[in-house]
PDB file of N, CA and C in Angstrom:
ATOM      1  N   MET A1176      32.443  25.953  14.351  1.00 87.00           N
ATOM      2  CA  MET A1176      33.359  24.881  14.102  1.00 87.00           C
ATOM      3  C   MET A1176      34.574  25.047  15.003  1.00 87.00           C
ATOM      4  N   ARG A1177      35.188  23.937  15.352  1.00 92.00           N
ATOM      5  CA  ARG A1177      36.336  23.953  16.258  1.00 92.00           C
ATOM      6  C   ARG A1177      37.643  24.019  15.468  1.00 92.00           C
ATOM      7  N   VAL A1178      38.603  24.779  16.017  1.00 94.00           N
ATOM      8  CA  VAL A1178      39.924  24.896  15.407  1.00 94.00           C
ATOM      9  C   VAL A1178      40.703  23.618  15.709  1.00 94.00           C
ATOM     10  N   PRO A1179      41.284  22.979  14.679  1.00 95.00           N
ATOM     11  CA  PRO A1179      42.079  21.769  14.926  1.00 95.00           C
ATOM     12  C   PRO A1179      43.445  22.117  15.498  1.00 95.00           C
ATOM     13  N   LYS A1180      44.101  21.134  16.077  1.00 95.00           N
ATOM     14  CA  LYS A1180      45.458  21.333  16.581  1.00 95.00           C
ATOM     15  C   LYS A1180      46.417  21.252  15.390  1.00 95.00           C
ATOM     16  N   LEU A1181      47.130  22.359  15.141  1.00 94.00           N
ATOM     17  CA  LEU A1181      48.068  22.424  14.030  1.00 94.00           C
ATOM     18  C   LEU A1181      49.518  22.382  14.502  1.00 94.00           C
ATOM     19  N   VAL A1182      49.723  22.635  15.793  1.00 93.00           N
ATOM     20  CA  VAL A1182      51.078  22.625  16.349  1.00 93.00           C
ATOM     21  C   VAL A1182      51.668  21.228  16.179  1.00 93.00           C
ATOM     22  N   GLY A1183      52.892  21.186  15.673  1.00 91.00           N
ATOM     23  CA  GLY A1183      53.571  19.921  15.456  1.00 91.00           C
ATOM     24  C   GLY A1183      53.466  19.417  14.031  1.00 91.00           C
ATOM     25  N   LEU A1184      52.562  20.009  13.241  1.00 92.00           N
ATOM     26  CA  LEU A1184      52.417  19.582  11.851  1.00 92.00           C
ATOM     27  C   LEU A1184      53.381  20.345  10.951  1.00 92.00           C
ATOM     28  N   MET A1185      53.763  19.726   9.831  1.00 92.00           N
ATOM     29  CA  MET A1185      54.537  20.437   8.825  1.00 92.00           C
ATOM     30  C   MET A1185      53.607  21.428   8.124  1.00 92.00           C
ATOM     31  N   ALA A1186      54.178  22.439   7.502  1.00 91.00           N
ATOM     32  CA  ALA A1186      53.395  23.503   6.860  1.00 91.00           C
ATOM     33  C   ALA A1186      52.368  22.944   5.890  1.00 91.00           C
ATOM     34  N   MET A1187      52.788  22.034   5.012  1.00 92.00           N
ATOM     35  CA  MET A1187      51.849  21.513   4.010  1.00 92.00           C
ATOM     36  C   MET A1187      50.712  20.731   4.670  1.00 92.00           C
ATOM     37  N   ASP A1188      51.009  19.997   5.746  1.00 93.00           N
ATOM     38  CA  ASP A1188      49.967  19.256   6.452  1.00 93.00           C
ATOM     39  C   ASP A1188      49.026  20.199   7.194  1.00 93.00           C
ATOM     40  N   ALA A1189      49.573  21.272   7.760  1.00 93.00           N
ATOM     41  CA  ALA A1189      48.737  22.257   8.467  1.00 93.00           C
ATOM     42  C   ALA A1189      47.772  22.930   7.500  1.00 93.00           C
ATOM     43  N   ARG A1190      48.253  23.256   6.285  1.00 93.00           N
ATOM     44  CA  ARG A1190      47.367  23.867   5.281  1.00 93.00           C
ATOM     45  C   ARG A1190      46.220  22.921   4.917  1.00 93.00           C
ATOM     46  N   GLU A1191      46.549  21.644   4.717  1.00 94.00           N
ATOM     47  CA  GLU A1191      45.519  20.665   4.363  1.00 94.00           C
ATOM     48  C   GLU A1191      44.520  20.465   5.497  1.00 94.00           C
ATOM     49  N   GLU A1192      45.029  20.399   6.730  1.00 95.00           N
ATOM     50  CA  GLU A1192      44.153  20.210   7.898  1.00 95.00           C
ATOM     51  C   GLU A1192      43.198  21.387   8.051  1.00 95.00           C
ATOM     52  N   ALA A1193      43.723  22.602   7.924  1.00 95.00           N
ATOM     53  CA  ALA A1193      42.876  23.795   8.034  1.00 95.00           C
ATOM     54  C   ALA A1193      41.825  23.798   6.925  1.00 95.00           C
ATOM     55  N   LYS A1194      42.255  23.492   5.709  1.00 94.00           N
ATOM     56  CA  LYS A1194      41.333  23.477   4.568  1.00 94.00           C
ATOM     57  C   LYS A1194      40.221  22.447   4.768  1.00 94.00           C
ATOM     58  N   SER A1195      40.576  21.273   5.303  1.00 95.00           N
ATOM     59  CA  SER A1195      39.570  20.234   5.517  1.00 95.00           C
ATOM     60  C   SER A1195      38.541  20.628   6.579  1.00 95.00           C
ATOM     61  N   HIS A1196      38.909  21.588   7.460  1.00 94.00           N
ATOM     62  CA  HIS A1196      37.979  22.084   8.476  1.00 94.00           C
ATOM     63  C   HIS A1196      37.300  23.382   8.041  1.00 94.00           C
ATOM     64  N   GLY A1197      37.509  23.802   6.786  1.00 95.00           N
ATOM     65  CA  GLY A1197      36.872  25.015   6.287  1.00 95.00           C
ATOM     66  C   GLY A1197      37.481  26.280   6.844  1.00 95.00           C
ATOM     67  N   LEU A1198      38.771  26.240   7.186  1.00 96.00           N
ATOM     68  CA  LEU A1198      39.442  27.406   7.754  1.00 96.00           C
ATOM     69  C   LEU A1198      40.547  27.887   6.822  1.00 96.00           C
ATOM     70  N   LEU A1199      40.884  29.153   6.954  1.00 94.00           N
ATOM     71  CA  LEU A1199      41.977  29.748   6.191  1.00 94.00           C
ATOM     72  C   LEU A1199      43.204  29.787   7.090  1.00 94.00           C
ATOM     73  N   LEU A1200      44.380  29.720   6.499  1.00 94.00           N
ATOM     74  CA  LEU A1200      45.617  29.675   7.271  1.00 94.00           C
ATOM     75  C   LEU A1200      46.553  30.770   6.780  1.00 94.00           C
ATOM     76  N   ASP A1201      47.221  31.446   7.729  1.00 93.00           N
ATOM     77  CA  ASP A1201      48.190  32.478   7.388  1.00 93.00           C
ATOM     78  C   ASP A1201      49.332  32.436   8.389  1.00 93.00           C
ATOM     79  N   ALA A1202      50.517  32.835   7.919  1.00 91.00           N
ATOM     80  CA  ALA A1202      51.703  32.915   8.778  1.00 91.00           C
ATOM     81  C   ALA A1202      52.232  34.341   8.663  1.00 91.00           C
ATOM     82  N   PRO A1203      51.911  35.215   9.641  1.00 88.00           N
ATOM     83  CA  PRO A1203      52.268  36.627   9.537  1.00 88.00           C
ATOM     84  C   PRO A1203      53.763  36.888   9.418  1.00 88.00           C
ATOM     85  N   ASP A1204      54.605  36.001   9.941  1.00 81.00           N
ATOM     86  CA  ASP A1204      56.051  36.232   9.891  1.00 81.00           C
ATOM     87  C   ASP A1204      56.708  35.574   8.680  1.00 81.00           C
ATOM     88  N   ARG A1205      55.922  34.958   7.813  1.00 85.00           N
ATOM     89  CA  ARG A1205      56.482  34.257   6.650  1.00 85.00           C
ATOM     90  C   ARG A1205      55.789  34.719   5.367  1.00 85.00           C
ATOM     91  N   PRO A1206      56.358  35.705   4.669  1.00 85.00           N
ATOM     92  CA  PRO A1206      55.736  36.139   3.418  1.00 85.00           C
ATOM     93  C   PRO A1206      55.746  35.037   2.354  1.00 85.00           C
ATOM     94  N   ASP A1207      56.647  34.067   2.496  1.00 88.00           N
ATOM     95  CA  ASP A1207      56.730  32.950   1.555  1.00 88.00           C
ATOM     96  C   ASP A1207      55.868  31.769   1.995  1.00 88.00           C
ATOM     97  N   PHE A1208      54.875  31.998   2.834  1.00 87.00           N
ATOM     98  CA  PHE A1208      54.076  30.927   3.417  1.00 87.00           C
ATOM     99  C   PHE A1208      53.507  29.939   2.393  1.00 87.00           C
ATOM    100  N   PRO A1209      52.999  30.397   1.249  1.00 86.00           N
ATOM    101  CA  PRO A1209      52.471  29.407   0.289  1.00 86.00           C
ATOM    102  C   PRO A1209      53.529  28.425  -0.231  1.00 86.00           C
ATOM    103  N   LEU A1210      54.807  28.791  -0.124  1.00 87.00           N
ATOM    104  CA  LEU A1210      55.877  27.925  -0.608  1.00 87.00           C
ATOM    105  C   LEU A1210      56.502  27.068   0.488  1.00 87.00           C
ATOM    106  N   VAL A1211      56.200  27.381   1.746  1.00 84.00           N
ATOM    107  CA  VAL A1211      56.786  26.648   2.870  1.00 84.00           C
ATOM    108  C   VAL A1211      56.209  25.231   2.886  1.00 84.00           C
ATOM    109  N   VAL A1212      57.102  24.242   3.032  1.00 85.00           N
ATOM    110  CA  VAL A1212      56.642  22.855   2.987  1.00 85.00           C
ATOM    111  C   VAL A1212      56.964  22.109   4.271  1.00 85.00           C
ATOM    112  N   VAL A1213      58.238  22.069   4.678  1.00 83.00           N
ATOM    113  CA  VAL A1213      58.635  21.175   5.755  1.00 83.00           C
ATOM    114  C   VAL A1213      58.886  21.850   7.099  1.00 83.00           C
ATOM    115  N   ASP A1214      58.694  23.149   7.221  1.00 87.00           N
ATOM    116  CA  ASP A1214      58.837  23.786   8.535  1.00 87.00           C
ATOM    117  C   ASP A1214      57.674  23.351   9.416  1.00 87.00           C
ATOM    118  N   TYR A1215      57.934  23.241  10.729  1.00 90.00           N
ATOM    119  CA  TYR A1215      56.926  22.764  11.666  1.00 90.00           C
ATOM    120  C   TYR A1215      56.247  23.919  12.392  1.00 90.00           C
ATOM    121  N   VAL A1216      54.935  23.797  12.571  1.00 91.00           N
ATOM    122  CA  VAL A1216      54.165  24.791  13.314  1.00 91.00           C
ATOM    123  C   VAL A1216      54.513  24.661  14.791  1.00 91.00           C
ATOM    124  N   VAL A1217      54.893  25.791  15.424  1.00 91.00           N
ATOM    125  CA  VAL A1217      55.219  25.755  16.846  1.00 91.00           C
ATOM    126  C   VAL A1217      54.201  26.537  17.690  1.00 91.00           C
ATOM    127  N   ARG A1218      53.367  27.351  17.015  1.00 91.00           N
ATOM    128  CA  ARG A1218      52.367  28.123  17.757  1.00 91.00           C
ATOM    129  C   ARG A1218      51.221  28.441  16.816  1.00 91.00           C
ATOM    130  N   GLN A1219      50.034  28.556  17.366  1.00 93.00           N
ATOM    131  CA  GLN A1219      48.875  28.907  16.541  1.00 93.00           C
ATOM    132  C   GLN A1219      47.910  29.779  17.327  1.00 93.00           C
ATOM    133  N   TYR A1220      47.107  30.573  16.573  1.00 93.00           N
ATOM    134  CA  TYR A1220      46.044  31.376  17.169  1.00 93.00           C
ATOM    135  C   TYR A1220      44.905  31.441  16.172  1.00 93.00           C
ATOM    136  N   PRO A1221      43.696  31.172  16.567  1.00 94.00           N
ATOM    137  CA  PRO A1221      43.192  30.762  17.868  1.00 94.00           C
ATOM    138  C   PRO A1221      43.712  29.378  18.269  1.00 94.00           C
ATOM    139  N   HIS A1222      43.649  29.133  19.550  1.00 93.00           N
ATOM    140  CA  HIS A1222      44.134  27.877  20.113  1.00 93.00           C
ATOM    141  C   HIS A1222      43.257  26.710  19.674  1.00 93.00           C
ATOM    142  N   PRO A1223      43.811  25.498  19.697  1.00 93.00           N
ATOM    143  CA  PRO A1223      43.025  24.318  19.330  1.00 93.00           C
ATOM    144  C   PRO A1223      41.772  24.197  20.196  1.00 93.00           C
ATOM    145  N   GLY A1224      40.669  23.839  19.549  1.00 92.00           N
ATOM    146  CA  GLY A1224      39.416  23.657  20.266  1.00 92.00           C
ATOM    147  C   GLY A1224      38.546  24.898  20.340  1.00 92.00           C
ATOM    148  N   ALA A1225      39.086  26.059  19.958  1.00 93.00           N
ATOM    149  CA  ALA A1225      38.295  27.294  19.994  1.00 93.00           C
ATOM    150  C   ALA A1225      37.191  27.222  18.938  1.00 93.00           C
ATOM    151  N   GLU A1226      36.029  27.765  19.275  1.00 94.00           N
ATOM    152  CA  GLU A1226      34.896  27.806  18.338  1.00 94.00           C
ATOM    153  C   GLU A1226      35.035  29.053  17.465  1.00 94.00           C
ATOM    154  N   VAL A1227      35.033  28.860  16.146  1.00 94.00           N
ATOM    155  CA  VAL A1227      35.134  29.976  15.201  1.00 94.00           C
ATOM    156  C   VAL A1227      34.165  29.730  14.049  1.00 94.00           C
ATOM    157  N   PRO A1228      33.760  30.800  13.347  1.00 94.00           N
ATOM    158  CA  PRO A1228      32.904  30.612  12.170  1.00 94.00           C
ATOM    159  C   PRO A1228      33.695  29.996  11.009  1.00 94.00           C
ATOM    160  N   ARG A1229      32.984  29.362  10.093  1.00 93.00           N
ATOM    161  CA  ARG A1229      33.612  28.797   8.895  1.00 93.00           C
ATOM    162  C   ARG A1229      34.329  29.921   8.135  1.00 93.00           C
ATOM    163  N   ASP A1230      35.416  29.605   7.465  1.00 93.00           N
ATOM    164  CA  ASP A1230      36.239  30.552   6.698  1.00 93.00           C
ATOM    165  C   ASP A1230      36.968  31.556   7.588  1.00 93.00           C
ATOM    166  N   SER A1231      37.117  31.243   8.876  1.00 94.00           N
ATOM    167  CA  SER A1231      37.910  32.102   9.768  1.00 94.00           C
ATOM    168  C   SER A1231      39.394  31.903   9.492  1.00 94.00           C
ATOM    169  N   MET A1232      40.182  32.920   9.836  1.00 94.00           N
ATOM    170  CA  MET A1232      41.624  32.857   9.635  1.00 94.00           C
ATOM    171  C   MET A1232      42.290  32.295  10.893  1.00 94.00           C
ATOM    172  N   VAL A1233      43.166  31.335  10.700  1.00 95.00           N
ATOM    173  CA  VAL A1233      43.985  30.784  11.778  1.00 95.00           C
ATOM    174  C   VAL A1233      45.421  31.184  11.465  1.00 95.00           C
ATOM    175  N   TYR A1234      46.109  31.745  12.452  1.00 94.00           N
ATOM    176  CA  TYR A1234      47.490  32.192  12.272  1.00 94.00           C
ATOM    177  C   TYR A1234      48.432  31.167  12.889  1.00 94.00           C
ATOM    178  N   VAL A1235      49.514  30.872  12.166  1.00 94.00           N
ATOM    179  CA  VAL A1235      50.499  29.913  12.651  1.00 94.00           C
ATOM    180  C   VAL A1235      51.893  30.520  12.564  1.00 94.00           C
ATOM    181  N   TRP A1236      52.782  30.038  13.441  1.00 92.00           N
ATOM    182  CA  TRP A1236      54.186  30.453  13.453  1.00 92.00           C
ATOM    183  C   TRP A1236      55.038  29.203  13.375  1.00 92.00           C
ATOM    184  N   PHE A1237      56.195  29.344  12.709  1.00 84.00           N
ATOM    185  CA  PHE A1237      57.083  28.209  12.479  1.00 84.00           C
ATOM    186  C   PHE A1237      58.400  28.406  13.190  1.00 84.00           C
ATOM    187  N   GLU A1238      59.039  27.280  13.544  1.00 68.00           N
ATOM    188  CA  GLU A1238      60.391  27.383  14.057  1.00 68.00           C
ATOM    189  C   GLU A1238      61.311  27.633  12.869  1.00 68.00           C
ATOM    190  N   PHE A1239      62.402  28.313  13.121  1.00 54.00           N
ATOM    191  CA  PHE A1239      63.337  28.604  12.058  1.00 54.00           C
ATOM    192  C   PHE A1239      64.322  27.465  11.923  1.00 54.00           C
ATOM    193  N   GLY A1240      64.784  27.231  10.728  1.00 49.00           N
ATOM    194  CA  GLY A1240      65.753  26.184  10.465  1.00 49.00           C
ATOM    195  C   GLY A1240      67.150  26.634  10.819  1.00 49.00           C
ATOM    196  N   GLU A1241      68.138  25.861  10.399  1.00 52.00           N
ATOM    197  CA  GLU A1241      69.553  26.116  10.677  1.00 52.00           C
ATOM    198  C   GLU A1241      69.947  27.503  10.176  1.00 52.00           C
ATOM    199  N   GLY A1242      70.478  28.339  11.059  1.00 48.00           N
ATOM    200  CA  GLY A1242      70.971  29.656  10.672  1.00 48.00           C
ATOM    201  C   GLY A1242      69.891  30.704  10.504  1.00 48.00           C
ATOM    202  N   GLY A1243      68.638  30.375  10.746  1.00 49.00           N
ATOM    203  CA  GLY A1243      67.565  31.343  10.567  1.00 49.00           C
ATOM    204  C   GLY A1243      67.075  31.886  11.882  1.00 49.00           C
ATOM    205  N   GLY A1244      66.226  32.894  11.799  1.00 51.00           N
ATOM    206  CA  GLY A1244      65.616  33.449  12.999  1.00 51.00           C
ATOM    207  C   GLY A1244      66.495  34.464  13.685  1.00 51.00           C
ATOM    208  N   GLU A1245      65.991  34.965  14.781  1.00 52.00           N
ATOM    209  CA  GLU A1245      66.724  35.950  15.557  1.00 52.00           C
ATOM    210  C   GLU A1245      66.976  35.402  16.945  1.00 52.00           C
ATOM    211  N   GLY A1246      68.045  35.861  17.567  1.00 51.00           N
ATOM    212  CA  GLY A1246      68.330  35.445  18.930  1.00 51.00           C
ATOM    213  C   GLY A1246      68.730  33.988  18.966  1.00 51.00           C
ATOM    214  N   GLY A1247      68.262  33.290  19.945  1.00 51.00           N
ATOM    215  CA  GLY A1247      68.595  31.881  20.069  1.00 51.00           C
ATOM    216  C   GLY A1247      69.764  31.678  21.001  1.00 51.00           C
ATOM    217  N   GLY A1248      70.148  30.458  21.173  1.00 54.00           N
ATOM    218  CA  GLY A1248      71.196  30.117  22.127  1.00 54.00           C
ATOM    219  C   GLY A1248      72.599  30.184  21.563  1.00 54.00           C
ATOM    220  N   GLY A1249      72.737  30.290  20.243  1.00 53.00           N
ATOM    221  CA  GLY A1249      74.077  30.328  19.671  1.00 53.00           C
ATOM    222  C   GLY A1249      74.698  28.948  19.606  1.00 53.00           C
ATOM    223  N   VAL A1250      75.990  28.945  19.345  1.00 55.00           N
ATOM    224  CA  VAL A1250      76.729  27.693  19.200  1.00 55.00           C
ATOM    225  C   VAL A1250      77.102  27.173  20.574  1.00 55.00           C
ATOM    226  N   ARG A1251      76.909  25.897  20.774  1.00 58.00           N
ATOM    227  CA  ARG A1251      77.267  25.281  22.047  1.00 58.00           C
ATOM    228  C   ARG A1251      78.579  24.526  21.861  1.00 58.00           C
ATOM    229  N   GLU A1252      79.622  24.982  22.526  1.00 61.00           N
ATOM    230  CA  GLU A1252      80.918  24.318  22.461  1.00 61.00           C
ATOM    231  C   GLU A1252      81.373  23.997  23.873  1.00 61.00           C
ATOM    232  N   PRO A1253      82.152  22.951  24.025  1.00 60.00           N
ATOM    233  CA  PRO A1253      82.639  22.630  25.372  1.00 60.00           C
ATOM    234  C   PRO A1253      83.585  23.714  25.873  1.00 60.00           C
ATOM    235  N   ARG A1254      83.524  23.992  27.158  1.00 58.00           N
ATOM    236  CA  ARG A1254      84.431  24.960  27.767  1.00 58.00           C
ATOM    237  C   ARG A1254      85.781  24.303  27.982  1.00 58.00           C
ATOM    238  N   VAL A1255      86.842  25.012  27.619  1.00 64.00           N
ATOM    239  CA  VAL A1255      88.189  24.483  27.813  1.00 64.00           C
ATOM    240  C   VAL A1255      88.958  25.489  28.653  1.00 64.00           C
ATOM    241  N   PRO A1256      89.614  25.165  29.701  1.00 65.00           N
ATOM    242  CA  PRO A1256      89.612  23.828  30.298  1.00 65.00           C
ATOM    243  C   PRO A1256      88.293  23.569  31.003  1.00 65.00           C
ATOM    244  N   ARG A1257      87.968  22.323  31.100  1.00 63.00           N
ATOM    245  CA  ARG A1257      86.714  21.947  31.754  1.00 63.00           C
ATOM    246  C   ARG A1257      86.812  22.254  33.245  1.00 63.00           C
ATOM    247  N   PRO A1258      85.700  22.664  33.849  1.00 59.00           N
ATOM    248  CA  PRO A1258      85.713  22.905  35.287  1.00 59.00           C
ATOM    249  C   PRO A1258      85.932  21.597  36.043  1.00 59.00           C
ATOM    250  N   PRO A1259      86.522  21.661  37.213  1.00 61.00           N
ATOM    251  CA  PRO A1259      86.752  20.418  37.966  1.00 61.00           C
ATOM    252  C   PRO A1259      85.428  19.773  38.354  1.00 61.00           C
ATOM    253  N   SER A1260      85.402  18.461  38.367  1.00 64.00           N
ATOM    254  CA  SER A1260      84.175  17.757  38.733  1.00 64.00           C
ATOM    255  C   SER A1260      84.148  17.517  40.238  1.00 64.00           C
ATOM    256  N   GLY A1261      82.972  17.286  40.765  1.00 61.00           N
ATOM    257  CA  GLY A1261      82.848  16.886  42.157  1.00 61.00           C
ATOM    258  C   GLY A1261      82.613  18.016  43.132  1.00 61.00           C
ATOM    259  N   GLY A1262      82.503  19.238  42.668  1.00 59.00           N
ATOM    260  CA  GLY A1262      82.227  20.345  43.581  1.00 59.00           C
ATOM    261  C   GLY A1262      83.428  20.687  44.436  1.00 59.00           C
ATOM    262  N   PRO A1263      83.188  21.324  45.582  1.00 58.00           N
ATOM    263  CA  PRO A1263      84.309  21.714  46.453  1.00 58.00           C
ATOM    264  C   PRO A1263      85.101  20.482  46.895  1.00 58.00           C
ATOM    265  N   GLN A1264      86.405  20.576  46.830  1.00 54.00           N
ATOM    266  CA  GLN A1264      87.251  19.450  47.198  1.00 54.00           C
ATOM    267  C   GLN A1264      87.492  19.387  48.703  1.00 54.00           C
ATOM    268  N   ARG A1265      87.511  20.545  49.344  1.00 53.00           N
ATOM    269  CA  ARG A1265      87.773  20.538  50.784  1.00 53.00           C
ATOM    270  C   ARG A1265      87.319  21.849  51.393  1.00 53.00           C
ATOM    271  N   GLU A1266      87.089  21.830  52.656  1.00 59.00           N
ATOM    272  CA  GLU A1266      86.762  23.036  53.389  1.00 59.00           C
ATOM    273  C   GLU A1266      87.892  23.406  54.330  1.00 59.00           C
ATOM    274  N   LEU A1267      88.675  22.437  54.765  1.00 61.00           N
ATOM    275  CA  LEU A1267      89.790  22.688  55.671  1.00 61.00           C
ATOM    276  C   LEU A1267      91.085  22.287  54.975  1.00 61.00           C
ATOM    277  N   ASP A1268      92.199  22.829  55.461  1.00 62.00           N
ATOM    278  CA  ASP A1268      93.496  22.445  54.909  1.00 62.00           C
ATOM    279  C   ASP A1268      93.770  20.975  55.191  1.00 62.00           C
ATOM    280  N   GLU A1269      94.379  20.331  54.199  1.00 65.00           N
ATOM    281  CA  GLU A1269      94.793  18.945  54.393  1.00 65.00           C
ATOM    282  C   GLU A1269      96.171  18.947  55.045  1.00 65.00           C
ATOM    283  N   PRO A1270      96.453  17.984  55.879  1.00 70.00           N
ATOM    284  CA  PRO A1270      97.762  17.930  56.529  1.00 70.00           C
ATOM    285  C   PRO A1270      98.884  17.864  55.489  1.00 70.00           C
ATOM    286  N   GLY A1271      99.907  18.694  55.690  1.00 73.00           N
ATOM    287  CA  GLY A1271     101.057  18.717  54.801  1.00 73.00           C
ATOM    288  C   GLY A1271     100.840  19.504  53.521  1.00 73.00           C
ATOM    289  N   ASP A1272      99.711  20.191  53.368  1.00 69.00           N
ATOM    290  CA  ASP A1272      99.444  20.985  52.163  1.00 69.00           C
ATOM    291  C   ASP A1272     100.285  22.260  52.214  1.00 69.00           C
ATOM    292  N   PRO A1273     101.106  22.533  51.158  1.00 71.00           N
ATOM    293  CA  PRO A1273     101.921  23.740  51.169  1.00 71.00           C
ATOM    294  C   PRO A1273     101.108  25.017  50.971  1.00 71.00           C
ATOM    295  N   TYR A1274      99.876  24.888  50.473  1.00 68.00           N
ATOM    296  CA  TYR A1274      99.024  26.066  50.230  1.00 68.00           C
ATOM    297  C   TYR A1274      97.960  26.117  51.301  1.00 68.00           C
ATOM    298  N   VAL A1275      98.126  26.993  52.264  1.00 64.00           N
ATOM    299  CA  VAL A1275      97.223  27.083  53.401  1.00 64.00           C
ATOM    300  C   VAL A1275      96.102  28.047  53.048  1.00 64.00           C
ATOM    301  N   VAL A1276      94.869  27.611  53.273  1.00 63.00           N
ATOM    302  CA  VAL A1276      93.725  28.459  53.074  1.00 63.00           C
ATOM    303  C   VAL A1276      93.478  29.251  54.348  1.00 63.00           C
ATOM    304  N   VAL A1277      93.463  30.572  54.220  1.00 62.00           N
ATOM    305  CA  VAL A1277      93.305  31.425  55.387  1.00 62.00           C
ATOM    306  C   VAL A1277      91.877  31.973  55.350  1.00 62.00           C
ATOM    307  N   SER A1278      91.191  31.877  56.481  1.00 58.00           N
ATOM    308  CA  SER A1278      89.823  32.417  56.587  1.00 58.00           C
ATOM    309  C   SER A1278      89.909  33.925  56.749  1.00 58.00           C
ATOM    310  N   PRO A1279      88.984  34.657  56.102  1.00 58.00           N
ATOM    311  CA  PRO A1279      88.951  36.112  56.331  1.00 58.00           C
ATOM    312  C   PRO A1279      88.565  36.412  57.766  1.00 58.00           C
ATOM    313  N   ALA A1280      89.249  37.343  58.376  1.00 54.00           N
ATOM    314  CA  ALA A1280      88.982  37.670  59.777  1.00 54.00           C
ATOM    315  C   ALA A1280      88.223  38.952  59.908  1.00 54.00           C
TER     316      ALA A1280
END
């Protein structure tokens, strides 16, 4: 039997889909897996389409919700002061500029 695609499904839908295909489902990183309802599957093994015997175990992983998980990108806040827009403003001194840019010699 072929493993269905579970990635993108909510936990409860993934359990039902696996059950309808005669497969068992487990989430090694979630001891509360039987209670998980709305977390989304982000990875699975074996991959969708793989041939496995009936009653085989399919492992799934979920994305963590707000404040959960390890690592991540952290809080995104605007940098203050904002960097100037438009890239380099000049390469040569402008006429009458009191601040002369000197090239390293």
